[in-house]
Short mmCIF file of C-alpha atoms in Angstrom, two decimals:
data_model
loop_
_atom_site.label_atom_id
_atom_site.label_comp_id
_atom_site.label_asym_id
_atom_site.label_seq_id
_atom_site.Cartn_x
_atom_site.Cartn_y
_atom_site.Cartn_z
CA VAL A 121 0.00 0.00 0.00
CA THR A 122 1.33 3.40 -1.04
CA ALA A 123 -0.49 5.65 1.42
CA PRO A 124 -1.29 9.15 0.17
CA ALA A 125 0.92 12.05 1.21
CA VAL A 126 -0.70 14.87 3.17
CA ILE A 127 0.38 18.19 1.70
CA LEU A 128 -0.20 21.41 3.60
CA SER A 129 0.09 24.47 1.38
CA TYR A 130 1.30 27.67 3.02
CA PRO A 131 0.33 26.58 6.55
CA GLN A 132 0.42 29.53 8.92
CA ILE A 133 0.07 28.13 12.41
CA GLY A 134 2.55 25.71 13.95
CA GLU A 135 -0.12 24.20 16.22
CA ASN A 136 -2.17 23.20 13.21
CA ILE A 137 0.77 21.45 11.54
CA GLY A 138 1.33 19.54 14.78
CA ALA A 139 -2.35 18.65 15.08
CA ALA A 140 -2.32 17.50 11.46
CA ALA A 141 0.64 15.19 12.15
CA ARG A 142 -1.09 13.75 15.21
CA ALA A 143 -4.30 13.23 13.24
CA MET A 144 -2.36 11.51 10.44
CA LYS A 145 -0.67 9.06 12.76
CA ASN A 146 -3.97 8.05 14.34
CA PHE A 147 -5.17 6.93 10.96
CA GLY A 148 -2.10 5.38 9.39
CA LEU A 149 -0.89 8.26 7.23
CA THR A 150 2.81 9.01 7.55
CA GLU A 151 4.07 11.21 4.74
CA LEU A 152 3.73 14.93 5.41
CA ARG A 153 4.81 17.58 2.90
CA LEU A 154 4.79 21.30 3.55
CA ILE A 155 4.66 23.98 0.89
CA ALA A 156 6.35 27.18 2.07
CA PRO A 157 5.28 27.18 5.74
CA GLN A 158 4.46 30.71 6.84
CA CYS A 159 5.54 30.05 10.40
CA ARG A 160 9.06 29.37 11.68
CA TRP A 161 10.09 25.85 10.66
CA PRO A 162 10.93 23.54 12.46
CA ASN A 163 8.36 24.78 14.94
CA GLU A 164 8.21 24.18 18.69
CA ARG A 165 4.44 24.60 18.95
CA ALA A 166 3.98 22.05 16.16
CA LYS A 167 6.13 19.59 18.10
CA ALA A 168 4.09 20.14 21.26
CA LEU A 169 0.77 19.55 19.47
CA ALA A 170 2.02 16.53 17.55
CA ALA A 171 2.26 14.59 20.84
CA GLY A 172 3.45 11.12 19.84
CA ALA A 173 3.63 11.98 16.15
CA GLY A 174 6.89 13.90 16.25
CA ASP A 175 8.45 11.40 13.84
CA ILE A 176 6.05 12.55 11.12
CA LEU A 177 7.07 16.18 11.66
CA GLU A 178 10.75 15.33 11.58
CA ALA A 179 10.38 13.43 8.32
CA ALA A 180 8.26 16.16 6.71
CA ARG A 181 9.76 17.60 3.55
CA VAL A 182 9.46 21.27 2.71
CA TYR A 183 8.85 22.50 -0.86
CA SER A 184 8.92 25.96 -2.32
CA ASP A 185 5.78 25.62 -4.42
CA VAL A 186 2.92 23.28 -5.27
CA ARG A 187 4.48 22.05 -8.51
CA ALA A 188 7.57 20.81 -6.69
CA ALA A 189 5.50 19.23 -3.93
CA LEU A 190 3.32 17.36 -6.42
CA SER A 191 5.91 16.44 -9.04
CA ASP A 192 5.99 12.68 -8.34
CA ILE A 193 2.28 12.36 -7.42
CA ARG A 194 -0.14 10.70 -9.82
CA LEU A 195 -3.52 11.29 -8.17
CA VAL A 196 -4.13 14.60 -6.43
CA LEU A 197 -7.28 15.34 -4.44
CA ALA A 198 -7.68 18.83 -3.03
CA THR A 199 -9.81 19.76 -0.03
CA THR A 200 -11.86 22.90 -0.30
CA ALA A 201 -14.88 24.35 1.43
CA ARG A 202 -15.36 27.09 -1.10
CA ASP A 203 -17.29 26.94 -4.30
CA ARG A 204 -15.22 27.50 -7.39
CA ASP A 205 -16.31 28.32 -10.89
CA VAL A 206 -14.70 25.32 -12.47
CA VAL A 207 -16.21 22.09 -13.68
CA ARG A 208 -14.48 19.60 -11.45
CA GLU A 209 -15.58 16.46 -9.71
CA ILE A 210 -16.51 16.94 -6.07
CA LEU A 211 -16.09 13.97 -3.76
CA THR A 212 -17.30 13.24 -0.27
CA PRO A 213 -14.45 12.34 2.11
CA GLN A 214 -15.64 8.73 2.02
CA ALA A 215 -15.64 8.51 -1.77
CA ALA A 216 -12.24 10.20 -1.85
CA ALA A 217 -10.83 7.70 0.63
CA GLN A 218 -12.12 4.82 -1.45
CA ARG A 219 -10.51 6.24 -4.57
CA LEU A 220 -7.21 6.77 -2.74
CA ARG A 221 -7.33 3.21 -1.42
CA ALA A 222 -7.94 1.88 -4.92
CA VAL A 223 -4.88 3.56 -6.42
CA SER A 224 -2.78 2.83 -3.33
CA ARG A 225 -3.38 -0.87 -3.72
CA GLU A 226 -1.86 -0.59 -7.18
CA GLY A 227 1.19 1.23 -5.83
CA VAL A 228 0.21 4.53 -7.46
CA THR A 229 1.38 7.65 -5.63
CA SER A 230 -1.33 9.98 -4.40
CA ALA A 231 -1.73 13.07 -2.26
CA ILE A 232 -4.35 15.07 -0.41
CA LEU A 233 -3.80 18.79 -0.70
CA PHE A 234 -4.89 21.16 2.10
CA GLY A 235 -4.86 24.94 1.80
CA GLY A 236 -3.59 27.46 4.33
CA GLU A 237 -5.71 28.55 7.29
CA ARG A 238 -6.79 31.90 5.99
CA ALA A 239 -7.21 31.65 2.25
CA GLY A 240 -7.37 27.94 1.45
CA LEU A 241 -5.98 26.72 -1.82
CA THR A 242 -5.35 29.07 -4.70
CA ASN A 243 -7.05 28.49 -8.03
CA ASP A 244 -3.67 27.59 -9.49
CA GLU A 245 -3.16 24.89 -6.86
CA LEU A 246 -6.67 23.55 -7.41
CA SER A 247 -6.06 23.39 -11.15
CA LEU A 248 -3.51 20.62 -10.58
CA ALA A 249 -5.99 18.33 -8.78
CA GLU A 250 -8.12 15.64 -10.41
CA ALA A 251 -10.99 16.28 -8.02
CA VAL A 252 -11.84 18.20 -4.88
CA ILE A 253 -13.04 16.86 -1.54
CA THR A 254 -15.68 18.77 0.35
CA ILE A 255 -16.41 17.83 3.96
CA PRO A 256 -20.16 17.91 4.60
CA THR A 257 -21.16 20.21 7.46
CA ALA A 258 -24.22 21.89 8.85
CA GLU A 259 -24.95 25.47 7.83
CA PHE A 260 -22.35 26.55 10.35
CA SER A 261 -19.08 25.46 8.77
CA SER A 262 -15.87 26.21 10.58
CA LEU A 263 -13.29 23.44 10.49
CA ASN A 264 -9.66 24.22 11.08
CA LEU A 265 -6.74 22.63 9.26
CA GLY A 266 -6.10 19.99 11.93
CA GLN A 267 -9.76 19.02 11.99
CA ALA A 268 -9.92 18.70 8.21
CA VAL A 269 -6.86 16.42 8.20
CA LEU A 270 -8.43 14.42 11.04
CA LEU A 271 -11.67 13.78 9.16
CA ILE A 272 -10.00 12.85 5.88
CA GLY A 273 -7.52 10.61 7.73
CA TYR A 274 -10.40 8.94 9.55
CA GLU A 275 -12.09 8.11 6.25
CA TRP A 276 -8.77 6.80 4.88
CA LEU A 277 -8.54 4.35 7.76
CA LYS A 278 -12.23 3.49 7.59
CA ALA A 279 -11.97 2.62 3.90
CA ALA A 280 -9.82 -0.37 4.83
CA ASP A 281 -11.19 -1.02 8.31
CA ALA A 282 -12.89 -4.34 8.78
CA THR A 283 -14.31 -3.65 12.23
CA PRO A 284 -17.89 -4.90 12.26
CA ALA A 285 -20.49 -2.15 12.77
CA SER A 286 -21.66 -3.83 15.93
CA ARG A 287 -19.95 -6.48 17.99
CA THR A 288 -19.68 -7.85 21.51
CA ARG A 289 -16.42 -8.83 23.16
CA LYS A 290 -16.07 -12.38 21.99
CA THR A 291 -13.52 -13.55 24.55
CA ILE A 292 -15.92 -12.89 27.39
CA ALA A 293 -19.28 -13.35 25.79
CA VAL A 294 -20.01 -16.98 25.03
CA PRO A 295 -23.71 -16.91 24.28
CA ALA A 296 -25.70 -19.17 26.58
CA THR A 297 -26.91 -22.49 25.21
CA ARG A 298 -30.65 -23.04 24.88
CA GLN A 299 -30.40 -25.58 27.72
CA GLU A 300 -28.91 -22.99 30.07
CA LEU A 301 -31.61 -20.53 29.12
CA VAL A 302 -34.43 -23.03 29.45
CA ASP A 303 -33.17 -24.12 32.87
CA MET A 304 -33.06 -20.50 33.92
CA PHE A 305 -36.56 -19.85 32.58
CA ASP A 306 -37.86 -22.89 34.48
CA HIS A 307 -36.19 -21.70 37.67
CA LEU A 308 -37.49 -18.17 37.32
CA GLU A 309 -41.01 -19.17 36.34
CA ARG A 310 -41.24 -21.69 39.18
CA GLU A 311 -40.32 -19.06 41.73
CA LEU A 312 -42.56 -16.44 40.19
CA ASP A 313 -45.39 -18.94 40.33
CA ALA A 314 -44.63 -19.63 43.99
CA GLY A 315 -44.79 -15.88 44.63
CA GLY A 316 -48.24 -15.58 43.04
CA PHE A 317 -46.86 -13.50 40.15
CA PHE A 318 -48.94 -15.12 37.42
CA PHE A 319 -52.33 -13.60 38.03
CA PRO A 320 -54.86 -14.11 36.62
CA ALA A 321 -53.85 -17.67 35.75
CA ALA A 322 -55.37 -17.35 32.29
CA LYS A 323 -52.72 -14.75 31.44
CA LYS A 324 -49.80 -16.89 32.56
CA GLU A 325 -48.89 -18.13 29.11
CA THR A 326 -48.73 -14.61 27.66
CA MET A 327 -46.80 -13.29 30.64
CA VAL A 328 -44.24 -16.08 30.33
CA ARG A 329 -43.80 -15.36 26.65
CA ASN A 330 -43.20 -11.66 27.30
CA ILE A 331 -40.70 -12.31 30.06
CA ARG A 332 -38.76 -14.78 27.91
CA ALA A 333 -38.66 -12.33 24.99
CA MET A 334 -37.40 -9.56 27.27
CA ILE A 335 -34.65 -11.78 28.63
CA LEU A 336 -33.62 -13.15 25.25
CA ARG A 337 -33.29 -9.61 23.94
CA ALA A 338 -30.38 -9.12 26.33
CA GLY A 339 -28.36 -11.82 24.53
CA LEU A 340 -27.10 -13.43 27.73
CA SER A 341 -23.83 -15.29 28.07
CA ASP A 342 -23.61 -18.60 29.90
CA GLN A 343 -22.04 -16.83 32.87
CA GLU A 344 -24.91 -14.36 32.94
CA THR A 345 -27.55 -17.09 33.08
CA ARG A 346 -25.73 -18.43 36.14
CA THR A 347 -25.62 -14.93 37.62
CA ILE A 348 -29.36 -14.54 37.14
CA ARG A 349 -30.05 -17.89 38.73
CA GLY A 350 -27.93 -16.80 41.67
CA MET A 351 -29.98 -13.61 41.87
CA ILE A 352 -33.19 -15.63 41.98
CA VAL A 353 -31.80 -17.82 44.77
CA ALA A 354 -30.80 -14.69 46.71
CA LEU A 355 -34.21 -13.09 46.21
CA VAL A 356 -36.12 -16.08 47.54
CA LYS A 357 -33.63 -16.81 50.33
CA ASN A 358 -35.23 -17.42 53.73
CA LYS A 359 -38.62 -16.92 52.19
CA TYR A 360 -39.68 -20.54 52.67
CA ARG A 361 -38.39 -20.76 56.26
CA GLY A 362 -41.57 -19.12 57.52
CA GLU A 363 -43.68 -21.57 55.55
CA ASN A 364 -41.87 -24.52 57.04
CA LYS A 365 -42.53 -23.18 60.52
CA ALA A 366 -46.15 -22.49 59.82
CA VAL B 123 -35.64 15.23 14.95
CA THR B 124 -34.53 15.10 18.59
CA ALA B 125 -30.76 15.39 18.15
CA PRO B 126 -28.65 13.62 20.77
CA ALA B 127 -27.13 15.60 23.61
CA VAL B 128 -23.35 15.64 23.91
CA ILE B 129 -22.39 15.01 27.53
CA LEU B 130 -18.84 15.67 28.71
CA SER B 131 -18.11 13.99 32.02
CA TYR B 132 -15.57 15.71 34.26
CA PRO B 133 -13.94 17.68 31.43
CA GLN B 134 -10.65 19.17 32.59
CA ILE B 135 -9.53 21.57 29.91
CA GLY B 136 -11.54 24.60 28.84
CA GLU B 137 -10.07 24.54 25.33
CA ASN B 138 -11.43 21.05 24.78
CA ILE B 139 -14.94 22.06 25.84
CA GLY B 140 -14.77 24.94 23.37
CA ALA B 141 -13.44 22.70 20.62
CA ALA B 142 -16.23 20.22 21.34
CA ALA B 143 -18.86 22.98 21.00
CA ARG B 144 -17.36 24.12 17.72
CA ALA B 145 -17.25 20.53 16.44
CA MET B 146 -20.89 20.02 17.46
CA LYS B 147 -22.12 23.09 15.62
CA ASN B 148 -20.38 22.03 12.42
CA PHE B 149 -22.43 18.88 12.41
CA GLY B 150 -25.82 20.03 13.64
CA LEU B 151 -25.58 19.05 17.31
CA THR B 152 -26.66 21.76 19.72
CA GLU B 153 -27.28 20.41 23.20
CA LEU B 154 -24.19 20.29 25.41
CA ARG B 155 -24.26 18.98 28.98
CA LEU B 156 -21.33 19.09 31.38
CA ILE B 157 -20.88 16.84 34.36
CA ALA B 158 -18.84 18.56 37.08
CA PRO B 159 -16.33 20.45 34.92
CA GLN B 160 -12.91 20.36 36.55
CA CYS B 161 -11.92 23.73 35.12
CA ARG B 162 -13.36 27.12 35.99
CA TRP B 163 -16.84 27.43 34.46
CA PRO B 164 -17.85 29.53 32.49
CA ASN B 165 -14.43 29.43 30.92
CA GLU B 166 -12.72 32.07 28.79
CA ARG B 167 -10.49 29.61 26.93
CA ALA B 168 -13.53 27.53 26.06
CA LYS B 169 -15.20 30.63 24.60
CA ALA B 170 -12.12 31.43 22.52
CA LEU B 171 -11.91 27.92 21.08
CA ALA B 172 -15.65 27.68 20.39
CA ALA B 173 -15.29 30.40 17.73
CA GLY B 174 -18.80 30.82 16.30
CA ALA B 175 -20.30 28.20 18.60
CA GLY B 176 -20.49 30.37 21.73
CA ASP B 177 -24.26 29.93 21.81
CA ILE B 178 -23.82 26.22 22.50
CA LEU B 179 -21.51 26.97 25.44
CA GLU B 180 -23.90 29.53 26.88
CA ALA B 181 -26.81 27.11 26.71
CA ALA B 182 -24.79 24.23 28.20
CA ARG B 183 -26.26 22.86 31.42
CA VAL B 184 -24.03 21.70 34.25
CA TYR B 185 -24.85 18.61 36.35
CA SER B 186 -23.30 17.27 39.50
CA ASP B 187 -23.18 13.64 38.45
CA VAL B 188 -23.90 11.26 35.58
CA ARG B 189 -27.27 10.14 36.92
CA ALA B 190 -28.59 13.69 36.94
CA ALA B 191 -27.18 14.40 33.49
CA LEU B 192 -28.79 11.29 32.02
CA SER B 193 -32.09 11.27 33.89
CA ASP B 194 -34.33 12.18 30.94
CA ILE B 195 -32.29 10.31 28.29
CA ARG B 196 -33.60 7.08 26.81
CA LEU B 197 -30.68 5.89 24.67
CA VAL B 198 -27.14 6.41 25.97
CA LEU B 199 -24.05 5.59 23.93
CA ALA B 200 -20.67 6.00 25.61
CA THR B 201 -17.38 6.59 23.83
CA THR B 202 -14.38 4.70 25.09
CA ALA B 203 -11.01 3.70 23.78
CA ARG B 204 -10.30 1.30 26.59
CA ASP B 205 -11.22 -2.32 26.77
CA ARG B 206 -13.55 -3.19 29.61
CA ASP B 207 -14.37 -6.55 31.09
CA VAL B 208 -18.08 -6.27 30.50
CA VAL B 209 -20.25 -7.85 27.86
CA ARG B 210 -21.55 -4.82 26.08
CA GLU B 211 -22.23 -4.02 22.48
CA ILE B 212 -19.44 -2.09 20.74
CA LEU B 213 -20.43 0.13 17.85
CA THR B 214 -18.44 1.87 15.16
CA PRO B 215 -19.11 5.64 15.05
CA GLN B 216 -21.07 5.09 11.84
CA ALA B 217 -23.31 2.38 13.31
CA ALA B 218 -23.81 4.51 16.42
CA ALA B 219 -24.84 7.50 14.33
CA GLN B 220 -27.35 5.40 12.44
CA ARG B 221 -28.85 4.12 15.67
CA LEU B 222 -29.05 7.66 17.07
CA ARG B 223 -30.72 8.86 13.87
CA ALA B 224 -33.25 6.06 14.09
CA VAL B 225 -34.39 6.94 17.62
CA SER B 226 -34.19 10.66 16.91
CA ARG B 227 -36.67 10.33 14.09
CA GLU B 228 -39.10 8.86 16.61
CA GLY B 229 -38.56 11.75 19.00
CA VAL B 230 -36.71 9.61 21.54
CA THR B 231 -34.12 11.44 23.64
CA SER B 232 -30.55 10.22 23.31
CA ALA B 233 -27.06 11.19 24.38
CA ILE B 234 -23.42 10.53 23.60
CA LEU B 235 -21.28 10.36 26.70
CA PHE B 236 -17.60 11.39 26.60
CA GLY B 237 -15.18 10.85 29.48
CA GLY B 238 -12.67 13.29 30.90
CA GLU B 239 -9.28 13.87 29.25
CA ARG B 240 -7.18 11.87 31.64
CA ALA B 241 -9.20 8.91 32.83
CA GLY B 242 -12.11 8.56 30.41
CA LEU B 243 -15.42 7.30 31.70
CA THR B 244 -15.66 5.43 34.98
CA ASN B 245 -17.07 1.92 35.05
CA ASP B 246 -20.10 3.29 36.88
CA GLU B 247 -20.76 5.79 34.11
CA LEU B 248 -20.32 3.10 31.45
CA SER B 249 -22.77 0.85 33.27
CA LEU B 250 -25.57 3.29 32.41
CA ALA B 251 -24.98 3.09 28.65
CA GLU B 252 -26.71 0.69 26.25
CA ALA B 253 -23.60 0.38 24.11
CA VAL B 254 -20.15 1.85 23.68
CA ILE B 255 -18.66 3.56 20.63
CA THR B 256 -15.05 2.92 19.76
CA ILE B 257 -13.39 5.09 17.13
CA PRO B 258 -11.20 2.96 14.86
CA THR B 259 -7.58 4.12 14.72
CA ALA B 260 -4.21 2.85 13.66
CA GLU B 261 -1.94 1.28 16.27
CA PHE B 262 -1.06 4.80 17.41
CA SER B 263 -4.23 6.01 19.08
CA SER B 264 -4.26 9.45 20.60
CA LEU B 265 -7.43 11.42 20.04
CA ASN B 266 -8.30 14.27 22.36
CA LEU B 267 -11.79 15.13 23.57
CA GLY B 268 -12.45 17.73 20.89
CA GLN B 269 -11.34 15.33 18.14
CA ALA B 270 -13.56 12.55 19.47
CA VAL B 271 -16.59 14.86 19.49
CA LEU B 272 -15.66 16.01 15.98
CA LEU B 273 -15.59 12.48 14.57
CA ILE B 274 -18.83 11.36 16.22
CA GLY B 275 -20.53 14.60 15.16
CA TYR B 276 -19.32 14.08 11.61
CA GLU B 277 -20.89 10.62 11.51
CA TRP B 278 -24.12 12.04 12.96
CA LEU B 279 -24.35 14.51 10.09
CA LYS B 280 -23.27 11.92 7.52
CA ALA B 281 -26.01 9.54 8.65
CA ALA B 282 -28.58 11.98 7.27
CA ASP B 283 -26.48 13.58 4.57
CA ALA B 284 -27.72 13.07 1.05
CA THR B 285 -24.67 14.51 -0.71
CA PRO B 286 -23.83 12.17 -3.59
CA ALA B 287 -20.43 10.50 -3.25
CA SER B 288 -19.30 12.12 -6.47
CA ARG B 289 -20.81 15.04 -8.31
CA THR B 290 -19.97 17.89 -10.63
CA ARG B 291 -21.24 21.43 -10.22
CA LYS B 292 -24.53 21.23 -12.06
CA THR B 293 -25.12 24.94 -12.55
CA ILE B 294 -22.00 25.28 -14.64
CA ALA B 295 -21.64 21.85 -16.16
CA VAL B 296 -24.18 21.25 -18.87
CA PRO B 297 -22.81 18.18 -20.60
CA ALA B 298 -22.13 18.74 -24.28
CA THR B 299 -24.60 17.29 -26.77
CA ARG B 300 -23.40 14.56 -29.10
CA GLN B 301 -23.68 17.07 -31.98
CA GLU B 302 -21.32 19.50 -30.27
CA LEU B 303 -18.88 16.69 -29.60
CA VAL B 304 -19.06 15.30 -33.12
CA ASP B 305 -18.53 18.75 -34.62
CA MET B 306 -15.52 19.16 -32.37
CA PHE B 307 -14.15 15.74 -33.30
CA ASP B 308 -14.57 16.58 -37.01
CA HIS B 309 -12.80 19.87 -36.55
CA LEU B 310 -9.93 18.34 -34.57
CA GLU B 311 -9.47 15.34 -36.84
CA ARG B 312 -9.52 17.52 -39.97
CA GLU B 313 -6.77 19.71 -38.58
CA LEU B 314 -4.76 16.76 -37.32
CA ASP B 315 -5.05 15.21 -40.77
CA ALA B 316 -3.84 18.45 -42.34
CA GLY B 317 -0.84 18.38 -40.00
CA GLY B 318 0.12 14.86 -41.05
CA PHE B 319 -0.71 13.47 -37.61
CA PHE B 320 -2.34 10.25 -38.81
CA PHE B 321 0.63 8.22 -39.83
CA PRO B 322 0.68 5.53 -41.05
CA ALA B 323 -2.69 5.98 -42.69
CA ALA B 324 -3.70 2.41 -41.87
CA LYS B 325 -3.64 3.32 -38.18
CA LYS B 326 -5.86 6.35 -38.56
CA GLU B 327 -9.05 4.64 -37.52
CA THR B 328 -7.52 3.30 -34.29
CA MET B 329 -5.87 6.61 -33.52
CA VAL B 330 -9.17 8.45 -33.97
CA ARG B 331 -10.94 6.02 -31.67
CA ASN B 332 -8.33 6.47 -28.94
CA ILE B 333 -8.43 10.25 -29.17
CA ARG B 334 -12.22 10.29 -28.96
CA ALA B 335 -12.21 7.97 -25.94
CA MET B 336 -9.65 10.17 -24.19
CA ILE B 337 -11.72 13.28 -24.82
CA LEU B 338 -15.03 11.69 -23.81
CA ARG B 339 -13.47 10.57 -20.55
CA ALA B 340 -13.19 14.22 -19.56
CA GLY B 341 -17.00 14.61 -19.62
CA LEU B 342 -16.91 17.95 -21.42
CA SER B 343 -19.54 20.65 -21.06
CA ASP B 344 -20.91 22.48 -24.10
CA GLN B 345 -18.81 25.52 -23.18
CA GLU B 346 -15.71 23.35 -23.02
CA THR B 347 -16.25 21.95 -26.52
CA ARG B 348 -16.35 25.54 -27.74
CA THR B 349 -13.18 26.30 -25.78
CA ILE B 350 -11.41 23.37 -27.38
CA ARG B 351 -12.51 24.42 -30.85
CA GLY B 352 -11.13 27.89 -30.10
CA MET B 353 -7.88 26.27 -29.02
CA ILE B 354 -7.66 24.37 -32.30
CA VAL B 355 -8.28 27.58 -34.25
CA ALA B 356 -5.54 29.31 -32.24
CA LEU B 357 -3.11 26.45 -32.75
CA VAL B 358 -3.47 26.45 -36.53
CA LYS B 359 -3.62 30.22 -36.77
CA ASN B 360 -1.41 31.67 -39.49
CA LYS B 361 -0.31 28.20 -40.40
CA TYR B 362 -2.04 28.28 -43.78
CA ARG B 363 -0.82 31.74 -44.66
CA GLY B 364 2.50 30.35 -45.81
CA GLU B 365 0.69 27.77 -47.94
CA ASN B 366 -1.40 30.44 -49.56
CA LYS B 367 1.75 32.35 -50.43
CA ALA B 368 3.52 29.28 -51.67
#
């Protein structure tokens, strides 16, 4: 995989460069290029904000203009919030990440171009990109450079992430067998019956069905069925002593 | 739509609360709740970082503990990076956002719970949540509170965002008609022929096909076909003068 380079054009604020590096590292992007940084470089505030991503800052290469920074890149996507009067494809971050993944798998070099804090990318810079990426926002739209890199990086990782949408810790959660559940149901229903819970008797069947559905919805593990049985034992404890006496 | 509340538990750093508010507003979340902020509150640094989202900070309610903050909430999702020894459903941010959208559409109150900067959520706080959200990251995982709110907020907006994955500015891009394209092809091929481009002649048909495919791939607008014809005229300009003289 040839991961895309992150290119910051005329970045002005050291903190944002550091935040960008930190964001990159969280999502598996490592190559940072800077076009004519407008702050002192190397930059102490950038180092502080990068936290554990100082290695990305140290390896960052500095270029004098966009043509030099892009010379070896074959697919360039540019981020922009502003509308431009050019017919160019506009991608969501997700679609952009998928396209970058596709070329990366083939070993093709790619880059994501981010403009400076104040003015964004120039029209000349944009004219070298195949497509632009626009991050969807509400009407209020105010994302800084570090946040933009974070969101694009997140989509880059997501595009190859196989984490299931929903899961339960498998090592701990061994779902209960039907036998364990049925034994627990029997235990619970017997004690509920003894406590006069099923009233009127004609409703018992429906009540049992509802209780079982409610319990099954929780997706209990085998350990949890044992816990519940222990709870039932604790709840009825000493309750029959009086009866024996009587 | 009853948008979920963002609840920050024991936040320590004013800047992060401000960044969270700004992130929220970008993605259409407005209700901020704070559980026992550990910094001075209201907080000047929070206001500075919130930028245009000061209204969210001003409307933020402060609670003394998690039970009070959650009392009217019906679906609680908690963000956590740490592994816990409890059988609980783990959602990706995207799956969480879809679930929140689903209950929101039914007017059901919901909340996303974020832990403090240093220690995250306590086990007691987690025990009140239906499921946890874990943000996928690379091996290096270091997201601050503001970044976590940003990513979850982004997924919240995306879950209802109808922006097509790829599009072209419609107002400007009226795709060229076949007639405009064919006229342009004729014009180009005539001039290429005149310049001796199609050599050897036996290859002409293949060469023409390749050129047309390359041009069609660009998805030209009607204006662009006219631009290209103007370019051809400019390229051959004065070229025939010599011939006329000769």
